[in-house]
PDB file of C-alpha atoms in Angstrom:
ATOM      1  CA  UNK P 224      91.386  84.297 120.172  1.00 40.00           C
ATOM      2  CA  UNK P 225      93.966  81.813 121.798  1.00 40.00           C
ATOM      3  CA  UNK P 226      95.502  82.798 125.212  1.00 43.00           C
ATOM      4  CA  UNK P 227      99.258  83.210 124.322  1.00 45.00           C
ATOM      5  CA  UNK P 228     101.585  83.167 127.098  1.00 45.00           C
ATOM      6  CA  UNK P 229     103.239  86.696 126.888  1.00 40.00           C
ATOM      7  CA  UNK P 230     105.843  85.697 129.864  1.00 42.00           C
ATOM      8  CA  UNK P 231     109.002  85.535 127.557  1.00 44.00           C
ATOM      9  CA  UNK P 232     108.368  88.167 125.399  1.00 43.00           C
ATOM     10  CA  UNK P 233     110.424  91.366 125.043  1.00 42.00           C
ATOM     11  CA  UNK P 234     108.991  94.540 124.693  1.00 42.00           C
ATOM     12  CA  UNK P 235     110.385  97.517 123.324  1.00 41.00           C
ATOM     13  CA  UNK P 236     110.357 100.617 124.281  1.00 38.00           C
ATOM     14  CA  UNK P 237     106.728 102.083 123.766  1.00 39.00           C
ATOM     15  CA  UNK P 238     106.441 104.783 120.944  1.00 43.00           C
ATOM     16  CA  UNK P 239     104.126 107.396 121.843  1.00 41.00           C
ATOM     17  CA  UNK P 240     100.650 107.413 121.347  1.00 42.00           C
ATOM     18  CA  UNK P 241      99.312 108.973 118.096  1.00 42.00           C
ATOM     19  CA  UNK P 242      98.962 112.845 118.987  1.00 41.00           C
ATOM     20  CA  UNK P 243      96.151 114.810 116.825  1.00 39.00           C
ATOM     21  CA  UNK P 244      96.695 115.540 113.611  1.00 40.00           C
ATOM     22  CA  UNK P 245      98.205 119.149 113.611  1.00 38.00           C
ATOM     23  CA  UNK P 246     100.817 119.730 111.580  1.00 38.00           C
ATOM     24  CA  UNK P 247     103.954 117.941 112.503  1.00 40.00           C
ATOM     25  CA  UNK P 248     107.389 119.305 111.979  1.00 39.00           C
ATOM     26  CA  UNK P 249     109.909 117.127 109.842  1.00 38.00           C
ATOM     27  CA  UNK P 250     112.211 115.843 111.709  1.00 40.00           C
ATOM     28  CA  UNK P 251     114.691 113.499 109.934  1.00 39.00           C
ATOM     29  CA  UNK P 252     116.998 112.778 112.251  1.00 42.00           C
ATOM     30  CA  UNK P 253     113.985 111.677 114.587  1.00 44.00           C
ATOM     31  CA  UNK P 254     114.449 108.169 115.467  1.00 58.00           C
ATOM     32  CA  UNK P 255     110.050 108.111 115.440  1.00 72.00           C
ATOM     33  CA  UNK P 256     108.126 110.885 115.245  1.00 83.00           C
ATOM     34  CA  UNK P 257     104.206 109.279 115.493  1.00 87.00           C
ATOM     35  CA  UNK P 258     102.712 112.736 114.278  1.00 89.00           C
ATOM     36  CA  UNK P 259     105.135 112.490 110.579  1.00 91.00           C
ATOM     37  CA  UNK P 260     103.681 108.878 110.844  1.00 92.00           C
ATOM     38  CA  UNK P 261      99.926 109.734 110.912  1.00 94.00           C
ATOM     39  CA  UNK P 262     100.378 112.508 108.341  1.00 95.00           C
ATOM     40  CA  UNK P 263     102.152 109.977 106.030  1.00 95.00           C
ATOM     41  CA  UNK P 264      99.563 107.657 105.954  1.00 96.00           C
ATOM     42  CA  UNK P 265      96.228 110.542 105.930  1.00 96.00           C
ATOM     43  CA  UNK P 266      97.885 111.503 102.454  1.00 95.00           C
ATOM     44  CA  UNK P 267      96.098 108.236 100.700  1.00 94.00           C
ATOM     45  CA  UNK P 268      95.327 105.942 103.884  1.00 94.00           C
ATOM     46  CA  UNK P 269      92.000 104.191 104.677  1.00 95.00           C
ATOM     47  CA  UNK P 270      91.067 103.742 107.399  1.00 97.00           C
ATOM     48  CA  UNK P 271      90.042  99.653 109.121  1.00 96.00           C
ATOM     49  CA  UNK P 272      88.751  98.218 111.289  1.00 97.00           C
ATOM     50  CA  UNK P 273      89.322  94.777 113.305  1.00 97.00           C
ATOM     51  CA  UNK P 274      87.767  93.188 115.997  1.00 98.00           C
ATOM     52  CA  UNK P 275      89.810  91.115 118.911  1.00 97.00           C
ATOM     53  CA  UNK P 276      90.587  87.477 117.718  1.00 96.00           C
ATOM     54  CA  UNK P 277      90.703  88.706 114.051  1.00 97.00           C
ATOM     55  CA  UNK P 278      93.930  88.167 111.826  1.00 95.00           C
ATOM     56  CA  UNK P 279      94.942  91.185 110.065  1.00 93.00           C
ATOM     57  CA  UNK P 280      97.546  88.997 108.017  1.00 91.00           C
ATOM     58  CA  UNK P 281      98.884  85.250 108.294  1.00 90.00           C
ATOM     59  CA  UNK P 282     102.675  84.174 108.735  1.00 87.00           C
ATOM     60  CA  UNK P 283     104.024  83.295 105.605  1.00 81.00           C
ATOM     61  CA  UNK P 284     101.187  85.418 103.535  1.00 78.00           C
ATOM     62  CA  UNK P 285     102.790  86.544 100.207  1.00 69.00           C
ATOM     63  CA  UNK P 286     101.005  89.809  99.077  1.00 59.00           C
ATOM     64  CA  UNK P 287     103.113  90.096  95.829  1.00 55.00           C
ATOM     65  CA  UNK P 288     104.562  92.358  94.059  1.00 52.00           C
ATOM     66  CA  UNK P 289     104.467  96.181  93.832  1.00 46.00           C
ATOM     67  CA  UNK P 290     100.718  97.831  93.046  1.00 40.00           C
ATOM     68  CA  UNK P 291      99.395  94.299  94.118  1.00 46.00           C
ATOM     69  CA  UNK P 292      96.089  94.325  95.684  1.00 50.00           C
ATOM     70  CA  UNK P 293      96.823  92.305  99.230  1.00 60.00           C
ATOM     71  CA  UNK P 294      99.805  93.829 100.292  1.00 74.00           C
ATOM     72  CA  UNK P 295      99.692  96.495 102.812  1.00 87.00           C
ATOM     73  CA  UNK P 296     101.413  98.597 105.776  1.00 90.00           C
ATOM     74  CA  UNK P 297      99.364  99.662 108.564  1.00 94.00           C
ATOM     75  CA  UNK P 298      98.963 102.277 111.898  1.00 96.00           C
ATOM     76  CA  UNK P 299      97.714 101.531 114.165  1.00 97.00           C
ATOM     77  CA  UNK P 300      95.334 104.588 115.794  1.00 97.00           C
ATOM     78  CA  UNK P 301      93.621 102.325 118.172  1.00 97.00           C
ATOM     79  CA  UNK P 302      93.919  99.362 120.278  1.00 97.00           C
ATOM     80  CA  UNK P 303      96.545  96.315 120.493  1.00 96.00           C
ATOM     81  CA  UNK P 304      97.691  93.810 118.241  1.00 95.00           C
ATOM     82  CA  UNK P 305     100.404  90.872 118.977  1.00 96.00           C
ATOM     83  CA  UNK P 306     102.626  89.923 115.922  1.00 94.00           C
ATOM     84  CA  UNK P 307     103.400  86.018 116.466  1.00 94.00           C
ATOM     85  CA  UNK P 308     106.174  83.588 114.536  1.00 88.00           C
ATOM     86  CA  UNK P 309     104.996  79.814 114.777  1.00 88.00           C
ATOM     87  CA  UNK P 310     102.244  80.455 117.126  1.00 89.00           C
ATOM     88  CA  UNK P 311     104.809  81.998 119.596  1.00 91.00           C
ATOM     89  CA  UNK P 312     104.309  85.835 120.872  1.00 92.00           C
ATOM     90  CA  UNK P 313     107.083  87.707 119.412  1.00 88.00           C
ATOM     91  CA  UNK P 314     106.093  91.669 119.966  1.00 89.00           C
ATOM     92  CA  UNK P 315     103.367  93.777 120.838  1.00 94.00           C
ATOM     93  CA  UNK P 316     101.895  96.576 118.523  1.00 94.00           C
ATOM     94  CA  UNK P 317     100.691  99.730 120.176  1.00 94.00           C
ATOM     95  CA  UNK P 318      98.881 102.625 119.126  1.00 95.00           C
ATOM     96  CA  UNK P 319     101.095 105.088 117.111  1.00 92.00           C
ATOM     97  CA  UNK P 320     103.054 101.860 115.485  1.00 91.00           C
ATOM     98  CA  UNK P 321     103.678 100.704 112.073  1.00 90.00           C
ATOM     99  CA  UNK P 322     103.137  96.973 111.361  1.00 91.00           C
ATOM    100  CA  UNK P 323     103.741  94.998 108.131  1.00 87.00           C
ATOM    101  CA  UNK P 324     106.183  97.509 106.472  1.00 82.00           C
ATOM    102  CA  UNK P 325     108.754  95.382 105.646  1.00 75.00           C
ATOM    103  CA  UNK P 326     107.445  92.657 104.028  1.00 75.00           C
ATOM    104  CA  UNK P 327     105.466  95.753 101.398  1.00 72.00           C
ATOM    105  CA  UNK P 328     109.113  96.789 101.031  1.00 75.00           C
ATOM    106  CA  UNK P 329     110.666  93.584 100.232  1.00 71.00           C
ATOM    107  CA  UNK P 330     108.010  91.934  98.240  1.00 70.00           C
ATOM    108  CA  UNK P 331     108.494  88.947 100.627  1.00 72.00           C
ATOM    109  CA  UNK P 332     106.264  87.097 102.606  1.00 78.00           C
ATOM    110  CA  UNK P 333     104.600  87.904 105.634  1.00 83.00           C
ATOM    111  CA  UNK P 334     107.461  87.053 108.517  1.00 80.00           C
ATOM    112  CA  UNK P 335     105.020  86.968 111.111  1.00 88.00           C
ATOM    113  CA  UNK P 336     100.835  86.733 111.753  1.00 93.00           C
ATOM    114  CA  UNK P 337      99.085  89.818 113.006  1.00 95.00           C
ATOM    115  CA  UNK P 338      96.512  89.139 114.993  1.00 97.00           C
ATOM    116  CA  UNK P 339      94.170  92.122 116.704  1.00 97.00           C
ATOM    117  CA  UNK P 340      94.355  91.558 120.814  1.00 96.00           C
ATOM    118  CA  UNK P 341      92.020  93.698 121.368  1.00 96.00           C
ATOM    119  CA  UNK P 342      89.215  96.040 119.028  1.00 98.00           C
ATOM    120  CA  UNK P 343      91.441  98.080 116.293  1.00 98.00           C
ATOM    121  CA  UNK P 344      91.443 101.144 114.084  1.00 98.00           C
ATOM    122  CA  UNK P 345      94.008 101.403 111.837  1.00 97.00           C
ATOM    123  CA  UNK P 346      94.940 102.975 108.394  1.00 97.00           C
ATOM    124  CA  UNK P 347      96.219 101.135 105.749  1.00 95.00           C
ATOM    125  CA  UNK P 348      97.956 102.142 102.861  1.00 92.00           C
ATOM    126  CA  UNK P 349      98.203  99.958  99.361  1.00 87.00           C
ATOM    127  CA  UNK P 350     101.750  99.912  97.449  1.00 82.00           C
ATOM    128  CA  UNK P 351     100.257 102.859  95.079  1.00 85.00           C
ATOM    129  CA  UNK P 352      98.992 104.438  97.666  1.00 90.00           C
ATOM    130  CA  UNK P 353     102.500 104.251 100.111  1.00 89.00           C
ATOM    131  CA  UNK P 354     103.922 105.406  97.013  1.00 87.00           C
ATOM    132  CA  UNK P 355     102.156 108.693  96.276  1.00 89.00           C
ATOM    133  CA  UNK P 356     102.615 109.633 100.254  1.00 92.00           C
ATOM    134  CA  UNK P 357     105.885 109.159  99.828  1.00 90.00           C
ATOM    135  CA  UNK P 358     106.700 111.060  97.166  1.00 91.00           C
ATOM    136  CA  UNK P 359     104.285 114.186  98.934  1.00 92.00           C
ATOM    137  CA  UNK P 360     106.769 113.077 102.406  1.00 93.00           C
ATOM    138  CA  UNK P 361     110.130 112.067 101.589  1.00 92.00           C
ATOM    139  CA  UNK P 362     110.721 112.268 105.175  1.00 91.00           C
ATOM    140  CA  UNK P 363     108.952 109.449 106.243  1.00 91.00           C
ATOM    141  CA  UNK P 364     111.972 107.199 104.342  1.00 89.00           C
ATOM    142  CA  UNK P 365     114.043 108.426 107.131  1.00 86.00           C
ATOM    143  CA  UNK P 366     111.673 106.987 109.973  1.00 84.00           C
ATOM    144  CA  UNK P 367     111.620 103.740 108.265  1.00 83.00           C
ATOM    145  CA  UNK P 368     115.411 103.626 107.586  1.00 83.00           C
ATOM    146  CA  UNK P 369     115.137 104.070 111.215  1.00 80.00           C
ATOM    147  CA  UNK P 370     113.235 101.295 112.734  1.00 76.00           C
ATOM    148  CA  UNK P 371     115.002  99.227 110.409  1.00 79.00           C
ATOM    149  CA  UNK P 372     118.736 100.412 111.596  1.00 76.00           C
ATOM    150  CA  UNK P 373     116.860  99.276 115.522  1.00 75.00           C
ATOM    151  CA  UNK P 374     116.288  96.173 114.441  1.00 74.00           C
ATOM    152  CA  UNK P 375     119.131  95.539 112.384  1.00 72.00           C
ATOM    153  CA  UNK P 376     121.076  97.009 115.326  1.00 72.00           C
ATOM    154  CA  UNK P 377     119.224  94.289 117.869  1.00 73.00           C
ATOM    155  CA  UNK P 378     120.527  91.393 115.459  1.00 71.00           C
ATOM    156  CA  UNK P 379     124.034  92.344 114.947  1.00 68.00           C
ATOM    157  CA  UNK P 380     124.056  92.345 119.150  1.00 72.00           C
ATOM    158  CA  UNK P 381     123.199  88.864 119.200  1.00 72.00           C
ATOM    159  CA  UNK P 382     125.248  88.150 116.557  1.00 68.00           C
ATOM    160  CA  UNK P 383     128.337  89.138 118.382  1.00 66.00           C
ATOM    161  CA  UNK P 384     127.292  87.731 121.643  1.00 73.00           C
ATOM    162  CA  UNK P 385     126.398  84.474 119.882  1.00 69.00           C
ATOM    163  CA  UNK P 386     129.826  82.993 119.818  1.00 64.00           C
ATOM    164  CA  UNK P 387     128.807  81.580 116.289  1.00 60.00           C
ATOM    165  CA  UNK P 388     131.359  80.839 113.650  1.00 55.00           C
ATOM    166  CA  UNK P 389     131.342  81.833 110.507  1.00 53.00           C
ATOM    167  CA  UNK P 390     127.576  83.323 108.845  1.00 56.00           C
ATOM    168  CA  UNK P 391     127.184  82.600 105.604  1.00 60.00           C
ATOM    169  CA  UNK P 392     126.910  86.147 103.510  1.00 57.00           C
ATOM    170  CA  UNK P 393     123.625  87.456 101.666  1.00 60.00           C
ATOM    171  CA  UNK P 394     124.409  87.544  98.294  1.00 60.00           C
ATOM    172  CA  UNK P 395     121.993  88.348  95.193  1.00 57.00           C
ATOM    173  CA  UNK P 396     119.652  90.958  96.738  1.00 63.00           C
ATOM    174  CA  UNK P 397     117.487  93.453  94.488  1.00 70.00           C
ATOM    175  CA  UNK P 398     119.230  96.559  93.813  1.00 80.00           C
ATOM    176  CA  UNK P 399     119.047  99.294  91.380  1.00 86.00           C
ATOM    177  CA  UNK P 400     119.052  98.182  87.891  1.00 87.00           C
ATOM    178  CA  UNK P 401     120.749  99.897  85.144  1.00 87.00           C
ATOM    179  CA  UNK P 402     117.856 102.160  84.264  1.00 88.00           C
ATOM    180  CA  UNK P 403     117.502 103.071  87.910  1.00 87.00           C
ATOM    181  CA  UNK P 404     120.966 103.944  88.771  1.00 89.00           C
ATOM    182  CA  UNK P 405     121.147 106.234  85.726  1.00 89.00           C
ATOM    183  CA  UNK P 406     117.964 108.052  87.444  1.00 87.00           C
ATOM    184  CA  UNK P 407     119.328 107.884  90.930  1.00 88.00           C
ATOM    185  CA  UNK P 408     122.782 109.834  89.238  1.00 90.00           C
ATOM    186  CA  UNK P 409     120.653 112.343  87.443  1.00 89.00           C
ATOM    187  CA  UNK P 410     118.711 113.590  90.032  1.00 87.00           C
ATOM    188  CA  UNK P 411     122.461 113.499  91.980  1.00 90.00           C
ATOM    189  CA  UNK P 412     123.450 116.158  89.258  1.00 90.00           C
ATOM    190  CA  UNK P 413     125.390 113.055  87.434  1.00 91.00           C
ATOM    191  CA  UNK P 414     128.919 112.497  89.870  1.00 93.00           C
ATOM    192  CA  UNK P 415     131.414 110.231  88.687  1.00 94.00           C
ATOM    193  CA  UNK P 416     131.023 107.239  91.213  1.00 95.00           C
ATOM    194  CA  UNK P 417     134.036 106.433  93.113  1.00 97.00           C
ATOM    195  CA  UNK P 418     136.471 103.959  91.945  1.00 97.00           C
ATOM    196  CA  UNK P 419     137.706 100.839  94.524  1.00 97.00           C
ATOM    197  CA  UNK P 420     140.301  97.922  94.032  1.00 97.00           C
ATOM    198  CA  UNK P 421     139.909  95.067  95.516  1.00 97.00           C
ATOM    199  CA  UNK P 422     140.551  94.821  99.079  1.00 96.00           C
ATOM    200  CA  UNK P 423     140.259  98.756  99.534  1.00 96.00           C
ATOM    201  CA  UNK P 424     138.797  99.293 103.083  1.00 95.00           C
ATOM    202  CA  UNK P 425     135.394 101.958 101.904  1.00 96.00           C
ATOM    203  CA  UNK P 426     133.906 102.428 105.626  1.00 94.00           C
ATOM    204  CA  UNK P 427     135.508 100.923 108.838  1.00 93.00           C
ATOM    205  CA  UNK P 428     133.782  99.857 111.959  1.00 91.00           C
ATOM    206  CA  UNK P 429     133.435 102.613 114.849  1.00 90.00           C
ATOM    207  CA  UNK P 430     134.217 105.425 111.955  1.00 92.00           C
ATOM    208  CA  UNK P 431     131.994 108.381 111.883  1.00 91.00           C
ATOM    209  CA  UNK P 432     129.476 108.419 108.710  1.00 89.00           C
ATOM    210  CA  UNK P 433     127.425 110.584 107.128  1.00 89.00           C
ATOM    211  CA  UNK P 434     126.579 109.448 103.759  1.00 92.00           C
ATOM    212  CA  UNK P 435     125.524 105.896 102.557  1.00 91.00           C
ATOM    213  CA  UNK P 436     126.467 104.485  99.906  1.00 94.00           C
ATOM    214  CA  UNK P 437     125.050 102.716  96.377  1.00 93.00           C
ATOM    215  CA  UNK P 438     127.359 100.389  94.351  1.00 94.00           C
ATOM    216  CA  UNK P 439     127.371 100.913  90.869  1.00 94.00           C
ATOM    217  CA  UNK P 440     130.027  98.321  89.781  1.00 94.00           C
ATOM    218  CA  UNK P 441     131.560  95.441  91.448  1.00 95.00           C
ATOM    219  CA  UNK P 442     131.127  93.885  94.922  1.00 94.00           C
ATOM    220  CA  UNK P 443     131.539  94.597  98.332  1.00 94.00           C
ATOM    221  CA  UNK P 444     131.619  92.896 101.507  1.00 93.00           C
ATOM    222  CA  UNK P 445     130.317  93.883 104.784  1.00 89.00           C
ATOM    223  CA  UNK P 446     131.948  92.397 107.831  1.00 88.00           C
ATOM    224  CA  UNK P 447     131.833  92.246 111.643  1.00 83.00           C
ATOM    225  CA  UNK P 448     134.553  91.669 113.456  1.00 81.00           C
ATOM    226  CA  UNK P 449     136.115  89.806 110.686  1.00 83.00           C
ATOM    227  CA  UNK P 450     133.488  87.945 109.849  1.00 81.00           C
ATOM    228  CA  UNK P 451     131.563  88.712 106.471  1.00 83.00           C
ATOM    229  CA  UNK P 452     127.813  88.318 106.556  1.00 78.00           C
ATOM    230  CA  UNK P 453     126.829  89.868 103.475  1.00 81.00           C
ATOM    231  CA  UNK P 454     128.609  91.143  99.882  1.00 87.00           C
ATOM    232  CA  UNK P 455     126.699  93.967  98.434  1.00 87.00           C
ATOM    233  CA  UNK P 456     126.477  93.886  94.813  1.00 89.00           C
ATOM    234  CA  UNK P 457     125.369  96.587  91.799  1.00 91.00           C
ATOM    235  CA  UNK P 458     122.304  98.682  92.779  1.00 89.00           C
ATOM    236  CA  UNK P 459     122.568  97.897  96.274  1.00 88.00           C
ATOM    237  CA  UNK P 460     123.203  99.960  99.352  1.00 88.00           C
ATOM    238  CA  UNK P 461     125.212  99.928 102.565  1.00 88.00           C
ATOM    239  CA  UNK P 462     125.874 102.731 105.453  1.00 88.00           C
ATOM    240  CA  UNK P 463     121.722 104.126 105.055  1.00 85.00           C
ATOM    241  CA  UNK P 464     121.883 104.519 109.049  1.00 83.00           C
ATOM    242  CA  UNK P 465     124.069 107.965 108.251  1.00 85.00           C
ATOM    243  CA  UNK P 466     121.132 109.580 106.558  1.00 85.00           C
ATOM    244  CA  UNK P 467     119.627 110.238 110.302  1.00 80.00           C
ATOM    245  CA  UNK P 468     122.690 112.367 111.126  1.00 80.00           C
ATOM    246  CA  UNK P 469     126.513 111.536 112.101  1.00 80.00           C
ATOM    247  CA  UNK P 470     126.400 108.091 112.276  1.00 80.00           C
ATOM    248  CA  UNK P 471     129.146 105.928 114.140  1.00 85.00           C
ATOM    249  CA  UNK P 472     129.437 102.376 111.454  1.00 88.00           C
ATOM    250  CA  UNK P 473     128.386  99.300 112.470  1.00 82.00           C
ATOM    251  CA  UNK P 474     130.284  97.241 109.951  1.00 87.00           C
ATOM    252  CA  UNK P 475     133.256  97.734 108.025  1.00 94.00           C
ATOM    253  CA  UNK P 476     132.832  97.868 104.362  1.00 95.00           C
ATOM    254  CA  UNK P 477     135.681  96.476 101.895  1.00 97.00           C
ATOM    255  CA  UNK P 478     135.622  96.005  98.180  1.00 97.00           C
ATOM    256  CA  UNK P 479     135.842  92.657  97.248  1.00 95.00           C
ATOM    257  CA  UNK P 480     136.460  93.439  93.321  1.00 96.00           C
ATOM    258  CA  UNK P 481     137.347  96.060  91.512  1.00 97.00           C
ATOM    259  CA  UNK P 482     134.603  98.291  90.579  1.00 97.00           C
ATOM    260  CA  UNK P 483     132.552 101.901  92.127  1.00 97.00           C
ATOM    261  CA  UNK P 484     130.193 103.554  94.342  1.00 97.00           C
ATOM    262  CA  UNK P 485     128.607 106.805  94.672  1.00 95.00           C
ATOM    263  CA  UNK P 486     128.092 108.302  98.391  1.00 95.00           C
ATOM    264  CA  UNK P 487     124.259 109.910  99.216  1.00 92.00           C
ATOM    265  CA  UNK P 488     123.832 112.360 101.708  1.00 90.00           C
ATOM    266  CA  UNK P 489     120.656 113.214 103.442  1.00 89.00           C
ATOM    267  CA  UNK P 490     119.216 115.751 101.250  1.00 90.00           C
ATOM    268  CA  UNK P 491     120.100 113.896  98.073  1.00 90.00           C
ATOM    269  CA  UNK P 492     118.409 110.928  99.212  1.00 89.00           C
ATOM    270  CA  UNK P 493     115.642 112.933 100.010  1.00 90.00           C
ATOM    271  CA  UNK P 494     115.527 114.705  96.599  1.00 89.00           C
ATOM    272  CA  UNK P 495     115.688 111.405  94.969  1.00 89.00           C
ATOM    273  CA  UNK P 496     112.854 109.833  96.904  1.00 89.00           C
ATOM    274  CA  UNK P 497     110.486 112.655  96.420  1.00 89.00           C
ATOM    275  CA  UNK P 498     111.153 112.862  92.234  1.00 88.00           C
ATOM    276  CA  UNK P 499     111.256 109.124  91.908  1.00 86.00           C
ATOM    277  CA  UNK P 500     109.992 107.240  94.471  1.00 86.00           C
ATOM    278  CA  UNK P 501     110.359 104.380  92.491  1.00 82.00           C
ATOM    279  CA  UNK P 502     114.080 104.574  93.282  1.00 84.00           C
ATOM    280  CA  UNK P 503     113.389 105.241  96.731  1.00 83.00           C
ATOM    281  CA  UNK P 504     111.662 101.663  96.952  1.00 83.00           C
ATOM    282  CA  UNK P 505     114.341 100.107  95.741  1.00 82.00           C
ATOM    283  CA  UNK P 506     116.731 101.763  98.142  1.00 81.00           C
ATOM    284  CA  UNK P 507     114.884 100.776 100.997  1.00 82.00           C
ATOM    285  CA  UNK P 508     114.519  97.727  99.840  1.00 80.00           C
ATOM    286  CA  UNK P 509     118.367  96.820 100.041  1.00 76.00           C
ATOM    287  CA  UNK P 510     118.371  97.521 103.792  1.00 78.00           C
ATOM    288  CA  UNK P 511     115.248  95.748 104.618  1.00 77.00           C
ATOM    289  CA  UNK P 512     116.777  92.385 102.671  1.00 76.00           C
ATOM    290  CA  UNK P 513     119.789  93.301 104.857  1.00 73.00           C
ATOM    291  CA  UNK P 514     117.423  93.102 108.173  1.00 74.00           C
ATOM    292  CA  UNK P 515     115.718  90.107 106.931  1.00 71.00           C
ATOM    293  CA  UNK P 516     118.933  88.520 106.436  1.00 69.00           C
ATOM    294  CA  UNK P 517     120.615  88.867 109.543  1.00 68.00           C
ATOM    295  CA  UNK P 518     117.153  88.324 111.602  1.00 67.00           C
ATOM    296  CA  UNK P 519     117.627  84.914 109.530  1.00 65.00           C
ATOM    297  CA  UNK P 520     120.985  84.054 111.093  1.00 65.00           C
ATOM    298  CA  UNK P 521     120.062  84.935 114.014  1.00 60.00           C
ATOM    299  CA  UNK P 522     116.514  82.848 114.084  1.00 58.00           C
ATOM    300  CA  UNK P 523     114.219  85.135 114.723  1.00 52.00           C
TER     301      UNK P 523
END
C-alpha cells in the first residue's frame, strides 16, 4: 500500500473497542453502543478477512440495488482501515466501527475507497442478510440514525460557517411509495396524517422534538437560517434525530404546498422497522440522501 500523508486529517472521536459478545442491553437513545453493533451483525454476519494494502471497496463502486450480491456493510473486529476520496485520507476506521453503511442504504455508489491499513477481521453483512438482523434488532436503526444525525450535524456546521449564498435544495429523493405508506399507517394503528397549508411553519429551529416526521402529501422545505437546502416530498422524512430522545431541531421545517404528514415516535418507528423492515429501509434511506446531499454542498 501507498504511504498517505495522514497530517490533515481529522479524526473523530474513537468509539470503543468491540467488547465480548455478552448480551448487550438496548439502548436507543445511545449515540453508539459497539456491543448492540456486534450483536446486530452475529445475527446473519460472516465473518472476512483482509490483509494490509488490500481494498475492501473502490470509490465510486456501485453495488446495486437491494438483495444485490456486491453490496455490503461491514465491522470491523480487528485492525485499521483508512477510507480515502480522490486518493486523499479522509477518516480512519477503528475496531468496533461500521464502514460502508450508507452507500447499502442509499443504493448509491461507493463515496469513498476502503482500503485495509493494516491486517483485518471484519463481518459483513449482505442487503438480505442486514435485513433479517434488522428486523430480529430494530434497535440498531437508532444507532445508524445516529451516526448519520453526527455527520449530518458536522455538515450543517460548515455550512453556516461557510459564508456561502444560497444552496441549491435536494429535491426528488426516494421515499415511501403509495403501497409503503399505507403499511407504515397500519402498523401506526391507521392516524389521520396531519393537514398543512402552504407556508405553515411544521418544526422551527432550536424547538424541542420528539417525533419525526413522514410526508404523505405535498412538499416541504427544510431551511437554515433562511436558506432552504432541501424540499421533502411524499414518502420522505424529516426530524429522525428525535427518535434518540428530546431532540433540540436543527432546521426549521415549513410546508411549501398544501398537503399532510404523520408524526413517528420512537416506539412506533421501532414497531414498524421490526414488522416491515422493508419500510424501515426506506426510512433510513431519506436521511442518508439528506447526508449525502449536504456532504455534497459542502465538498466532502
Amino acid at each position: 500500500m501507498n504511504e498517505l500523508d495522514f497530517s490533515g486529517l481529522t479524526q473523530a472521536p474513537a468509539k470503543p473497542a468491540v467488547p465480548p459478545s455478552a448480551p448487550a442491553k438496548a439502548d436507543p437513545q445511545a449515540a453508539y453502543n459497539p456491543r448492540l453493533a456486534l450483536q446486530f451483525f452475529q445475527i446473519a454476519g460472516e465473518t472476512e478477512e483482509f490483509a494490509a494494502g488490500t481494498t475492501i471497496f473502490p470509490e465510486q463502486d456501485k453495488p446495486g440495488g437491494f438483495f444485490s450480491k456486491g453490496a455490503r456493510v461491514y465491522l470491523l473486529l480487528e485492525g485499521e482501515l483508512v477510507l480515502t476520496r480522490k486518493g486523499k485520507p479522509v477518516s480512519l476506521v477503528l475496531p468496533g466501527e461500521l464502514f460502508g453503511e450508507l452507500s447499502l442504504i442509499t443504493e448509491a455508489p461507493r463515496s469513498a475507497t476502503a482500503t485495509a491499513r493494516k491486517n483485518c477481521r471484519v463481518l459483513s453483512l449482505n442487503e438480505r442478510n442486514f435485513v433479517a438482523s434488522l428486523q430480529r434488532l430494530p434497535e440498531f436503526s437508532l444507532m445508524l440514525i445516529s451516526n448519520m444525525a453526527q455527520r449530518l450535524a458536522h455538515s450543517v456546521d460548515r455550512l453556516l460557517a461557510s459564508g456561502t449564498g444560497p444552496m441549491p435544495p435536494r429535491e426528488g429523493g426516494k421515499g415511501l411509495d403509495k403501497k409503503m405508506l399505507a403499511e407504515l399507517r397500519r402498523a401506526m394503528g391507521d392516524p389521520t396524517p396531519t393537514p398543512m397549508k402552504a407556508a405553515d411553519a411544521i418544526v422551527t429551529r432550536g424547538a424541542v422534538g420528539v417525533s419525526m416526521f413522514v410526508v404523505t402529501e405535498g412538499k416541504v422545505a427544510i431551511s437554515i437560517n433562511g436558506r432552504t437546502v432541501e424540499t421533502i416530498g411524499p414518502g420522505e422524512t424529516f426530524g429522525e434525530t428525535a427518535l434518540l430522545g428530546p431532540n433540540i431541531r436543527a432546521a426549521t421545517a415549513t410546508a411549501a404546498s398544501d398537503g399532510a404528514w404523520l408524526a413517528i415516535s420512537r416506539e412506533a418507528f421501532l414497531k414498524v422497522v421490526g414488522s416491515h423492515p422493508a419500510v424501515g429501509i426506506v426510512l433510513l434511506r431519506s436521511m442518508s440522501e439528506r447526508v449525502q446531499h449536504m456532504s455534497v454542498l459542502m465538498g466532502g
